[in-house]
Structures are given as structure tokens and as C-alpha cells.
Amino acid sequence: MTSFSFKDGTAVVVSADELRQYEDWPRAFHACCKDHRFYEIIEQTLANDFEYRYLVLGDVGGKIRGIQPFFFVQQNLVEGIPGGARRLVESIRKKFPRFLTMRVLMVGCAAGEGHLGALASSDSKWIAEALHTCLPEIARAAGASLVVLKDFSSKYRDILAALSDNGFTRVPSMPMTRLALNFRDFDDYLGQLSYGTRKSLRRKFRKTERAAKIELEIVSDITAYLDEVYPLYLAVHERSPMKFEKLTKEYLARLSEFMPERVRFFLWRMDRRIVAFSICMVHEGTIYDEYLGLDYAVALDLHLYFYTLRDILRWAIENGLTFYCSSPLNYDPKLHLGCDLSPLDLYVKHTQPLLNPIFGRVVRLLEPTRHDPVLPKFPNAAELYG
């Protein structure tokens, strides 16, 4: 347990074991889909690549105003950067293996978007200012070169102006996507799409249904199917051009155990064999499509990506949900399916003040959205930089 003082209070860095003494912890993130239980799950199950800590923020009167999870990671700063820039970096790394790889203090969630851990919504501004003051000192003490607030929704921009106006560089992260589910049913949704997209989807669905009988099951407990579904997740994960967290079997099991009212596992079977599955979470009228697993022996021929999406949207509409949100990447189909971008931001600062102005320019060149050709085609693409 280490303490750092600042003008308006004290920041105490604690481990998960030390956090248990704070009765306020369950109140943090209580309004979020991924509440305090989720942070406990990822620390228990995604520990290989991350070093987790918690920042307990109290005011000068001793009142705890927020509890902010953060973690340390050894980060490749050019992850997902394509083409000549990536090849140049790789050539330099032959002689300097750690070039553009740094120990980073990241604030937020290792497996999802970031949120401020204010115990009361009215304290969010106070928390942001406290983080701005104490994070660089905490990072330097731990030997981290960078401080990053990871994947914070654009709704936080006004609150986090204390950072972006004072030394932190804000750049867009790869955004989520969002679809308003104001449709009578799935056919009504199809009717809102362009003629070409509608025709293509119906042709795909007919081809799949002629080729195979696929059955859907939805469960909140995945433990009985872990050995079947986990390799399907890994198959999709390994194909991704950008990787950060890597789920474990234990992660899936703990979701089932500790958040059964929010998690939904969609399972698609062909001849009793699971050929696709999706990890979703449901909270306050929104379904969050988190991770997909596919059997690539049949997935491409059977258009399983679109088939699974159809079933998730159909279930969500039938159950009266109002929004569908999906995780970053794979933007081309989401563009044609009528989704909007849901921007996420990174706030980055080098811990050495003299290097920070230069590094801020480098960060803008390395930010990942610059290299995705599809993102500018979305109607609300300007919101990434707004």
C-alpha cells in the first residue's frame, strides 16, 4: 500500500487483497454493465500479461470519492499499424528489440472500455482532476514510461478536459459500433438497409439454410461447453490484426458464476457440434456483443458471421432491447449493416516532461484509426476526432 498526496486529497495504491478492506468498492461502476465484479473477474483470470492495482482517492477530509482500477503492461506501441511504418519498426527492432515497446500504466479496463470510478456521479470531475495530478508520479515510481487512459467513451471528453488541456494527448482509439433497435422485427430491420445489402444478406441466409441445419441455444452458464467453445474463440483471436487481451477458459467460467444475470452465451450447433458462439452482455436495454468464436472449417462457406449476427439481433429485438453495441474492428460489414461508430478515446502522456511534447506528436502518428480505410466512410466518422 503506497500513498501519494496532492492538493485536494490523497491517492492510495492498493492490491486486490488490500482493496477488500474498503466497503465502498461495490459502489464503484454500479451503473456500468461491467461493474466491480467484472474487474475482479479479469484480475483473477487475465493475469499473465497485466499487473493490476487500484487507486483509492480520498479528499482532504478523508472521504473516499472514488476507486479507480489501473494496470501495468508492456505495450507494443505499433500493434496493428500496417505497411511500411510497421516494417521499418520491425527492422529497427532487429538491433533494438525494445524499440517502441514500453512499460505503460493504463487506467481503465483490460477487457473493455474505460470508466471513471467515482462513487457518486457528481464526483467525476473531481476524480479526473485527481488522476491528472497523481498518475504521472505513480507511473514514475513504478518505472512506467507512459500513462494511458484506455478506451474512454467520447461522453467523457468534457470531464477529462482536465487531462487533454494539460499535458495529455487525446487520440481516437478503435471505436465500438452501435445500432438503435427501433424495429418491429428483423425483417423490418432488413427493410431499412440498402437494396444491395438486403439482397446480399438474404442470399447468404438462404445458402446457409440450404447447406446445413443450424440450431441456436442461449445459456448464461457456459461451463459445460468450455472445451468446445474455447478453441473457436482462439481461432478468431489469432486472426485479428490487433490483439490486446486474450481470454482464458477461467474468464468464461467466472462470468457464468458471478454475472449470470448479465451474460448471455449464444451457441450455434450443426449436427450437434458447436460451430459458432458469441459472448454477449445485457444491461439496461443494450446488448453488448463482446467476442465471437467460429469453426473456420465451415464458417466462411456458411457465412456464419452474418448468420450469428442475424440471430443476436432477432433475439434482442424480440426481447425489447433498444441498442446493439459491438466491440471494435471488422468495420466493413458493420458499415453496411447500418451501424454508427461509438467513439473511444486514448489519453496519453509521457512521464518525462521534456519528452512529452515530442511524444504527443508521435502518438498522433501512431494512433490506430489513421490506418483503417473503412472508418472514414461512416456517417459519424467526424466524431472520432471531435
Short mmCIF file of C-alpha atoms in Angstrom, two decimals:
data_model
loop_
_atom_site.label_atom_id
_atom_site.label_comp_id
_atom_site.label_asym_id
_atom_site.label_seq_id
_atom_site.Cartn_x
_atom_site.Cartn_y
_atom_site.Cartn_z
CA MET A 1 0.00 0.00 0.00
CA THR A 2 1.57 3.27 -1.18
CA SER A 3 0.22 6.78 -0.67
CA PHE A 4 0.59 9.89 -2.84
CA SER A 5 -0.60 13.29 -1.68
CA PHE A 6 -1.97 16.00 -3.94
CA LYS A 7 -3.58 19.40 -3.42
CA ASP A 8 -7.13 18.12 -2.96
CA GLY A 9 -6.50 14.85 -1.17
CA THR A 10 -4.65 11.55 -1.11
CA ALA A 11 -4.27 8.66 -3.57
CA VAL A 12 -3.57 5.22 -2.11
CA VAL A 13 -2.35 2.43 -4.40
CA VAL A 14 -3.65 -0.95 -3.21
CA SER A 15 -3.72 -4.56 -4.38
CA ALA A 16 -6.88 -6.63 -4.74
CA ASP A 17 -6.35 -8.15 -1.30
CA GLU A 18 -5.94 -4.73 0.27
CA LEU A 19 -9.00 -3.44 -1.59
CA ARG A 20 -11.24 -5.80 0.38
CA GLN A 21 -11.00 -3.56 3.43
CA TYR A 22 -12.81 -0.77 1.56
CA GLU A 23 -16.57 -1.20 1.89
CA ASP A 24 -17.12 1.39 -0.87
CA TRP A 25 -15.67 -0.80 -3.64
CA PRO A 26 -19.01 -2.43 -4.69
CA ARG A 27 -20.41 1.07 -5.28
CA ALA A 28 -17.82 1.80 -7.97
CA PHE A 29 -19.12 1.21 -11.51
CA HIS A 30 -22.55 0.24 -10.14
CA ALA A 31 -24.22 1.94 -13.13
CA CYS A 32 -21.99 0.22 -15.71
CA CYS A 33 -22.61 -3.07 -17.45
CA LYS A 34 -19.16 -4.20 -16.30
CA ASP A 35 -19.41 -3.40 -12.61
CA HIS A 36 -16.90 -4.10 -9.81
CA ARG A 37 -17.43 -7.86 -10.21
CA PHE A 38 -16.07 -7.72 -13.75
CA TYR A 39 -12.82 -6.08 -12.63
CA GLU A 40 -12.39 -8.84 -10.05
CA ILE A 41 -13.01 -11.48 -12.74
CA ILE A 42 -10.41 -10.12 -15.15
CA GLU A 43 -7.79 -9.82 -12.39
CA GLN A 44 -8.39 -13.43 -11.38
CA THR A 45 -8.37 -14.82 -14.92
CA LEU A 46 -6.33 -12.50 -17.19
CA ALA A 47 -3.27 -12.10 -15.02
CA ASN A 48 -0.44 -13.28 -17.30
CA ASP A 49 0.05 -10.03 -19.23
CA PHE A 50 -1.20 -7.46 -16.73
CA GLU A 51 -0.19 -6.24 -13.28
CA TYR A 52 -3.34 -4.95 -11.60
CA ARG A 53 -3.67 -2.23 -8.99
CA TYR A 54 -6.43 0.03 -7.60
CA LEU A 55 -6.26 3.71 -6.76
CA VAL A 56 -8.33 4.78 -3.74
CA LEU A 57 -8.92 8.53 -4.00
CA GLY A 58 -9.92 10.48 -0.91
CA ASP A 59 -10.40 14.18 -0.28
CA VAL A 60 -8.67 16.29 2.38
CA GLY A 61 -11.44 15.42 4.84
CA GLY A 62 -10.73 11.70 4.49
CA LYS A 63 -13.87 10.89 2.50
CA ILE A 64 -13.33 8.32 -0.27
CA ARG A 65 -14.57 9.85 -3.53
CA GLY A 66 -13.55 7.14 -5.99
CA ILE A 67 -11.76 3.84 -6.60
CA GLN A 68 -10.00 3.66 -9.96
CA PRO A 69 -8.65 0.35 -11.34
CA PHE A 70 -5.43 0.52 -13.32
CA PHE A 71 -2.78 -1.90 -14.51
CA PHE A 72 0.75 -2.08 -15.85
CA VAL A 73 1.51 -3.69 -19.19
CA GLN A 74 4.50 -3.99 -21.51
CA GLN A 75 2.94 -2.47 -24.62
CA ASN A 76 3.96 -2.63 -28.27
CA LEU A 77 3.11 0.90 -29.46
CA VAL A 78 2.79 -0.12 -33.11
CA GLU A 79 0.35 -3.00 -32.56
CA GLY A 80 -1.94 -3.08 -35.58
CA ILE A 81 0.00 -0.47 -37.59
CA PRO A 82 0.25 -1.85 -41.16
CA GLY A 83 2.52 -1.35 -44.13
CA GLY A 84 5.84 0.44 -44.40
CA ALA A 85 5.77 2.01 -40.94
CA ARG A 86 5.43 -1.39 -39.32
CA ARG A 87 8.20 -2.90 -41.46
CA LEU A 88 10.51 -0.01 -40.55
CA VAL A 89 9.90 -0.54 -36.85
CA GLU A 90 10.46 -4.30 -37.15
CA SER A 91 13.77 -3.71 -38.94
CA ILE A 92 14.93 -1.39 -36.14
CA ARG A 93 13.88 -3.99 -33.56
CA LYS A 94 16.34 -6.48 -35.02
CA LYS A 95 19.05 -4.37 -33.39
CA PHE A 96 16.99 -2.73 -30.62
CA PRO A 97 14.34 -5.31 -29.59
CA ARG A 98 12.53 -2.95 -27.19
CA PHE A 99 12.15 -0.06 -29.66
CA LEU A 100 8.66 1.48 -29.25
CA THR A 101 7.83 -1.11 -26.57
CA MET A 102 7.32 0.47 -23.15
CA ARG A 103 6.07 -0.25 -19.67
CA VAL A 104 2.75 1.56 -19.52
CA LEU A 105 0.41 2.49 -16.68
CA MET A 106 -3.08 2.07 -18.11
CA VAL A 107 -6.20 3.38 -16.42
CA GLY A 108 -9.40 1.57 -17.27
CA CYS A 109 -10.41 -1.97 -18.07
CA ALA A 110 -8.11 -4.61 -19.58
CA ALA A 111 -11.09 -6.20 -21.36
CA GLY A 112 -13.39 -3.36 -22.38
CA GLU A 113 -13.99 0.36 -22.37
CA GLY A 114 -12.81 2.55 -19.52
CA HIS A 115 -14.93 4.38 -16.96
CA LEU A 116 -14.17 6.71 -14.08
CA GLY A 117 -14.58 5.04 -10.70
CA ALA A 118 -16.39 7.90 -8.98
CA LEU A 119 -18.59 6.69 -6.12
CA ALA A 120 -21.05 9.47 -6.95
CA SER A 121 -21.61 10.76 -10.48
CA SER A 122 -21.21 14.31 -9.22
CA ASP A 123 -17.59 13.49 -8.29
CA SER A 124 -16.45 12.51 -11.80
CA LYS A 125 -14.83 15.90 -12.43
CA TRP A 126 -13.01 15.72 -9.09
CA ILE A 127 -11.75 12.21 -9.93
CA ALA A 128 -10.48 13.38 -13.34
CA GLU A 129 -8.54 16.24 -11.77
CA ALA A 130 -7.11 13.94 -9.11
CA LEU A 131 -5.95 11.48 -11.79
CA HIS A 132 -4.35 14.28 -13.77
CA THR A 133 -2.33 15.29 -10.73
CA CYS A 134 -1.21 11.95 -9.34
CA LEU A 135 -0.92 9.49 -12.25
CA PRO A 136 2.45 10.68 -13.63
CA GLU A 137 4.01 10.46 -10.16
CA ILE A 138 2.61 6.95 -9.62
CA ALA A 139 3.87 5.86 -13.04
CA ARG A 140 7.38 7.21 -12.47
CA ALA A 141 7.56 5.48 -9.08
CA ALA A 142 6.68 2.18 -10.79
CA GLY A 143 9.15 2.61 -13.66
CA ALA A 144 6.47 3.20 -16.32
CA SER A 145 7.29 5.49 -19.25
CA LEU A 146 3.73 6.25 -20.30
CA VAL A 147 0.38 6.96 -18.69
CA VAL A 148 -2.63 5.97 -20.80
CA LEU A 149 -6.34 6.29 -20.08
CA LYS A 150 -7.58 3.43 -22.22
CA ASP A 151 -10.73 3.42 -24.34
CA PHE A 152 -12.81 6.04 -22.60
CA SER A 153 -16.10 6.88 -24.31
CA SER A 154 -16.39 10.25 -26.01
CA LYS A 155 -19.05 11.13 -23.41
CA TYR A 156 -16.14 11.72 -21.00
CA ARG A 157 -14.46 14.39 -23.14
CA ASP A 158 -15.76 17.35 -21.16
CA ILE A 159 -14.98 15.68 -17.84
CA LEU A 160 -11.49 14.64 -18.95
CA ALA A 161 -10.65 18.05 -20.38
CA ALA A 162 -8.52 18.49 -17.25
CA LEU A 163 -6.16 15.97 -18.84
CA SER A 164 -6.39 16.78 -22.55
CA ASP A 165 -5.93 20.52 -21.88
CA ASN A 166 -2.96 19.97 -19.58
CA GLY A 167 -0.27 17.71 -20.95
CA PHE A 168 -2.19 14.60 -22.03
CA THR A 169 -2.70 13.99 -25.75
CA ARG A 170 -6.16 12.73 -26.69
CA VAL A 171 -6.31 10.49 -29.76
CA PRO A 172 -9.04 8.18 -31.04
CA SER A 173 -8.89 4.50 -30.23
CA MET A 174 -10.53 1.88 -32.41
CA PRO A 175 -14.24 2.60 -31.85
CA MET A 176 -17.10 0.35 -30.93
CA THR A 177 -20.22 0.40 -33.12
CA ARG A 178 -23.84 0.92 -32.19
CA LEU A 179 -27.22 0.18 -33.76
CA ALA A 180 -30.54 1.53 -32.49
CA LEU A 181 -33.06 -1.34 -32.43
CA ASN A 182 -36.16 0.67 -33.28
CA PHE A 183 -37.62 -2.09 -35.48
CA ARG A 184 -40.74 -4.26 -35.24
CA ASP A 185 -38.74 -7.37 -36.08
CA PHE A 186 -35.67 -8.49 -38.01
CA ASP A 187 -37.43 -8.24 -41.38
CA ASP A 188 -38.31 -4.63 -40.57
CA TYR A 189 -34.61 -4.03 -39.85
CA LEU A 190 -33.63 -5.57 -43.19
CA GLY A 191 -36.09 -3.26 -44.88
CA GLN A 192 -34.15 -0.25 -43.61
CA LEU A 193 -30.90 -1.36 -45.27
CA SER A 194 -29.82 -0.62 -48.81
CA TYR A 195 -31.19 -2.83 -51.57
CA GLY A 196 -27.77 -4.33 -52.27
CA THR A 197 -27.07 -5.18 -48.62
CA ARG A 198 -30.56 -6.59 -48.12
CA LYS A 199 -30.27 -8.78 -51.22
CA SER A 200 -26.79 -9.99 -50.23
CA LEU A 201 -27.86 -10.92 -46.70
CA ARG A 202 -30.93 -12.83 -47.83
CA ARG A 203 -28.84 -14.73 -50.36
CA LYS A 204 -26.35 -15.65 -47.62
CA PHE A 205 -29.09 -16.81 -45.25
CA ARG A 206 -30.71 -18.97 -47.94
CA LYS A 207 -27.37 -20.56 -48.83
CA THR A 208 -26.67 -21.37 -45.18
CA GLU A 209 -30.10 -22.84 -44.56
CA ARG A 210 -29.92 -25.00 -47.68
CA ALA A 211 -26.48 -26.31 -46.75
CA ALA A 212 -26.99 -27.12 -43.09
CA LYS A 213 -29.48 -27.30 -40.25
CA ILE A 214 -28.17 -24.95 -37.58
CA GLU A 215 -29.72 -24.78 -34.13
CA LEU A 216 -29.35 -21.94 -31.62
CA GLU A 217 -29.17 -22.26 -27.85
CA ILE A 218 -28.74 -19.35 -25.43
CA VAL A 219 -27.30 -20.01 -21.97
CA SER A 220 -25.93 -17.99 -19.06
CA ASP A 221 -23.69 -20.83 -17.87
CA ILE A 222 -21.00 -21.89 -20.35
CA THR A 223 -19.02 -24.21 -18.09
CA ALA A 224 -20.36 -27.43 -19.61
CA TYR A 225 -19.23 -26.33 -23.09
CA LEU A 226 -15.84 -24.75 -22.36
CA ASP A 227 -13.78 -27.41 -24.10
CA GLU A 228 -15.88 -26.99 -27.26
CA VAL A 229 -16.14 -23.21 -27.45
CA TYR A 230 -12.73 -22.05 -26.29
CA PRO A 231 -10.86 -23.27 -29.42
CA LEU A 232 -13.41 -21.39 -31.52
CA TYR A 233 -12.63 -18.17 -29.66
CA LEU A 234 -8.89 -18.75 -30.12
CA ALA A 235 -9.37 -19.26 -33.87
CA VAL A 236 -10.93 -15.80 -34.21
CA HIS A 237 -8.48 -14.18 -31.79
CA GLU A 238 -5.45 -15.41 -33.73
CA ARG A 239 -6.81 -13.95 -36.98
CA SER A 240 -7.28 -10.49 -35.51
CA PRO A 241 -4.79 -7.86 -36.78
CA MET A 242 -4.85 -6.15 -33.37
CA LYS A 243 -4.61 -8.04 -30.10
CA PHE A 244 -4.62 -6.81 -26.52
CA GLU A 245 -6.31 -9.12 -24.03
CA LYS A 246 -6.51 -12.88 -24.53
CA LEU A 247 -9.39 -14.57 -22.76
CA THR A 248 -8.99 -17.76 -20.76
CA LYS A 249 -11.35 -20.62 -20.02
CA GLU A 250 -11.42 -19.41 -16.43
CA TYR A 251 -12.66 -15.99 -17.58
CA LEU A 252 -15.67 -17.59 -19.28
CA ALA A 253 -16.40 -19.76 -16.26
CA ARG A 254 -16.22 -16.82 -13.83
CA LEU A 255 -18.59 -14.75 -15.98
CA SER A 256 -21.07 -17.59 -15.73
CA GLU A 257 -20.60 -17.87 -11.98
CA PHE A 258 -20.54 -14.23 -10.89
CA MET A 259 -22.54 -12.31 -13.54
CA PRO A 260 -25.20 -14.77 -14.75
CA GLU A 261 -27.93 -12.12 -14.88
CA ARG A 262 -25.95 -10.09 -17.44
CA VAL A 263 -24.04 -12.58 -19.57
CA ARG A 264 -25.58 -14.47 -22.50
CA PHE A 265 -23.70 -17.12 -24.44
CA PHE A 266 -25.15 -17.79 -27.90
CA LEU A 267 -24.31 -21.28 -29.19
CA TRP A 268 -24.90 -22.44 -32.76
CA ARG A 269 -24.77 -26.18 -33.47
CA MET A 270 -24.59 -28.15 -36.69
CA ASP A 271 -25.05 -31.91 -36.34
CA ARG A 272 -24.84 -31.40 -32.55
CA ARG A 273 -21.37 -29.85 -32.90
CA ILE A 274 -20.88 -26.23 -31.82
CA VAL A 275 -19.65 -24.30 -34.87
CA ALA A 276 -20.03 -20.75 -33.53
CA PHE A 277 -20.56 -18.95 -30.26
CA SER A 278 -20.82 -15.37 -29.09
CA ILE A 279 -20.24 -13.81 -25.67
CA CYS A 280 -22.78 -11.07 -25.03
CA MET A 281 -23.75 -8.96 -22.04
CA VAL A 282 -27.13 -7.32 -21.45
CA HIS A 283 -27.63 -4.22 -19.33
CA GLU A 284 -30.28 -1.50 -19.23
CA GLY A 285 -31.75 -2.16 -22.65
CA THR A 286 -28.46 -2.68 -24.50
CA ILE A 287 -26.87 -5.90 -25.70
CA TYR A 288 -23.09 -5.80 -25.93
CA ASP A 289 -21.65 -8.25 -28.47
CA GLU A 290 -18.23 -8.83 -26.94
CA TYR A 291 -16.40 -11.77 -28.51
CA LEU A 292 -17.07 -14.25 -31.31
CA GLY A 293 -15.84 -17.80 -31.83
CA LEU A 294 -16.02 -19.63 -35.16
CA ASP A 295 -15.19 -23.02 -36.60
CA TYR A 296 -13.37 -21.93 -39.74
CA ALA A 297 -13.78 -25.35 -41.31
CA VAL A 298 -17.35 -24.26 -42.10
CA ALA A 299 -17.65 -20.61 -41.04
CA LEU A 300 -16.76 -18.94 -44.32
CA ASP A 301 -18.77 -21.25 -46.58
CA LEU A 302 -21.82 -20.94 -44.32
CA HIS A 303 -21.47 -17.16 -43.77
CA LEU A 304 -21.62 -17.78 -40.03
CA TYR A 305 -20.59 -14.23 -39.10
CA PHE A 306 -23.78 -12.84 -40.68
CA TYR A 307 -25.91 -15.79 -39.59
CA THR A 308 -24.91 -15.34 -35.94
CA LEU A 309 -25.43 -11.59 -36.09
CA ARG A 310 -28.92 -12.14 -37.50
CA ASP A 311 -29.85 -14.38 -34.58
CA ILE A 312 -28.46 -11.99 -31.96
CA LEU A 313 -30.32 -9.01 -33.44
CA ARG A 314 -33.50 -11.03 -33.77
CA TRP A 315 -33.31 -12.11 -30.12
CA ALA A 316 -32.55 -8.56 -28.97
CA ILE A 317 -35.48 -7.07 -30.89
CA GLU A 318 -37.86 -9.78 -29.69
CA ASN A 319 -36.79 -9.11 -26.09
CA GLY A 320 -37.41 -5.38 -26.34
CA LEU A 321 -33.81 -4.21 -26.17
CA THR A 322 -33.13 -0.75 -27.57
CA PHE A 323 -29.46 -0.85 -28.65
CA TYR A 324 -26.96 -3.31 -30.05
CA CYS A 325 -23.28 -2.49 -29.38
CA SER A 326 -20.36 -4.43 -30.80
CA SER A 327 -16.68 -4.48 -29.98
CA PRO A 328 -14.05 -2.76 -32.17
CA LEU A 329 -12.69 -3.96 -35.55
CA ASN A 330 -14.34 -5.69 -38.53
CA TYR A 331 -15.87 -2.39 -39.65
CA ASP A 332 -16.80 -3.10 -43.27
CA PRO A 333 -19.81 -5.34 -42.58
CA LYS A 334 -20.90 -3.09 -39.71
CA LEU A 335 -20.94 -0.10 -42.05
CA HIS A 336 -23.25 -1.88 -44.50
CA LEU A 337 -25.41 -3.16 -41.64
CA GLY A 338 -26.34 0.40 -40.66
CA CYS A 339 -24.24 0.78 -37.51
CA ASP A 340 -22.85 4.08 -36.27
CA LEU A 341 -19.46 4.50 -34.66
CA SER A 342 -19.32 4.74 -30.88
CA PRO A 343 -16.03 6.63 -30.38
CA LEU A 344 -13.46 5.68 -27.75
CA ASP A 345 -10.50 7.85 -26.77
CA LEU A 346 -6.97 7.32 -25.51
CA TYR A 347 -5.36 9.93 -23.26
CA VAL A 348 -1.57 9.59 -23.37
CA LYS A 349 1.26 11.27 -21.50
CA HIS A 350 4.98 10.53 -21.23
CA THR A 351 6.25 10.59 -17.66
CA GLN A 352 9.27 12.69 -18.61
CA PRO A 353 8.09 16.30 -19.04
CA LEU A 354 10.82 17.23 -21.53
CA LEU A 355 9.91 14.30 -23.81
CA ASN A 356 6.16 14.71 -23.61
CA PRO A 357 5.69 17.42 -26.30
CA ILE A 358 7.62 15.31 -28.82
CA PHE A 359 5.91 12.12 -27.79
CA GLY A 360 2.49 13.74 -28.15
CA ARG A 361 3.23 14.26 -31.86
CA VAL A 362 4.44 10.67 -32.22
CA VAL A 363 1.24 9.37 -30.61
CA ARG A 364 -0.87 11.20 -33.19
CA LEU A 365 1.10 9.48 -35.98
CA LEU A 366 0.78 6.04 -34.38
CA GLU A 367 -2.89 6.19 -33.38
CA PRO A 368 -4.62 3.18 -34.98
CA THR A 369 -7.66 4.74 -36.66
CA ARG A 370 -5.42 6.55 -39.19
CA HIS A 371 -4.75 3.26 -40.93
CA ASP A 372 -8.28 1.85 -41.25
CA PRO A 373 -9.75 2.64 -44.70
CA VAL A 374 -13.36 1.94 -43.70
CA LEU A 375 -13.78 4.22 -40.68
CA PRO A 376 -13.96 7.49 -42.72
CA LYS A 377 -16.96 6.08 -44.61
CA PHE A 378 -19.23 6.01 -41.53
CA PRO A 379 -21.70 8.91 -41.41
CA ASN A 380 -20.50 9.99 -37.97
CA ALA A 381 -16.76 9.42 -38.57
CA ALA A 382 -16.01 13.06 -37.66
CA GLU A 383 -17.00 12.23 -34.05
CA LEU A 384 -13.78 10.25 -33.69
CA TYR A 385 -11.82 13.50 -33.63
CA GLY A 386 -14.47 15.92 -32.38
#
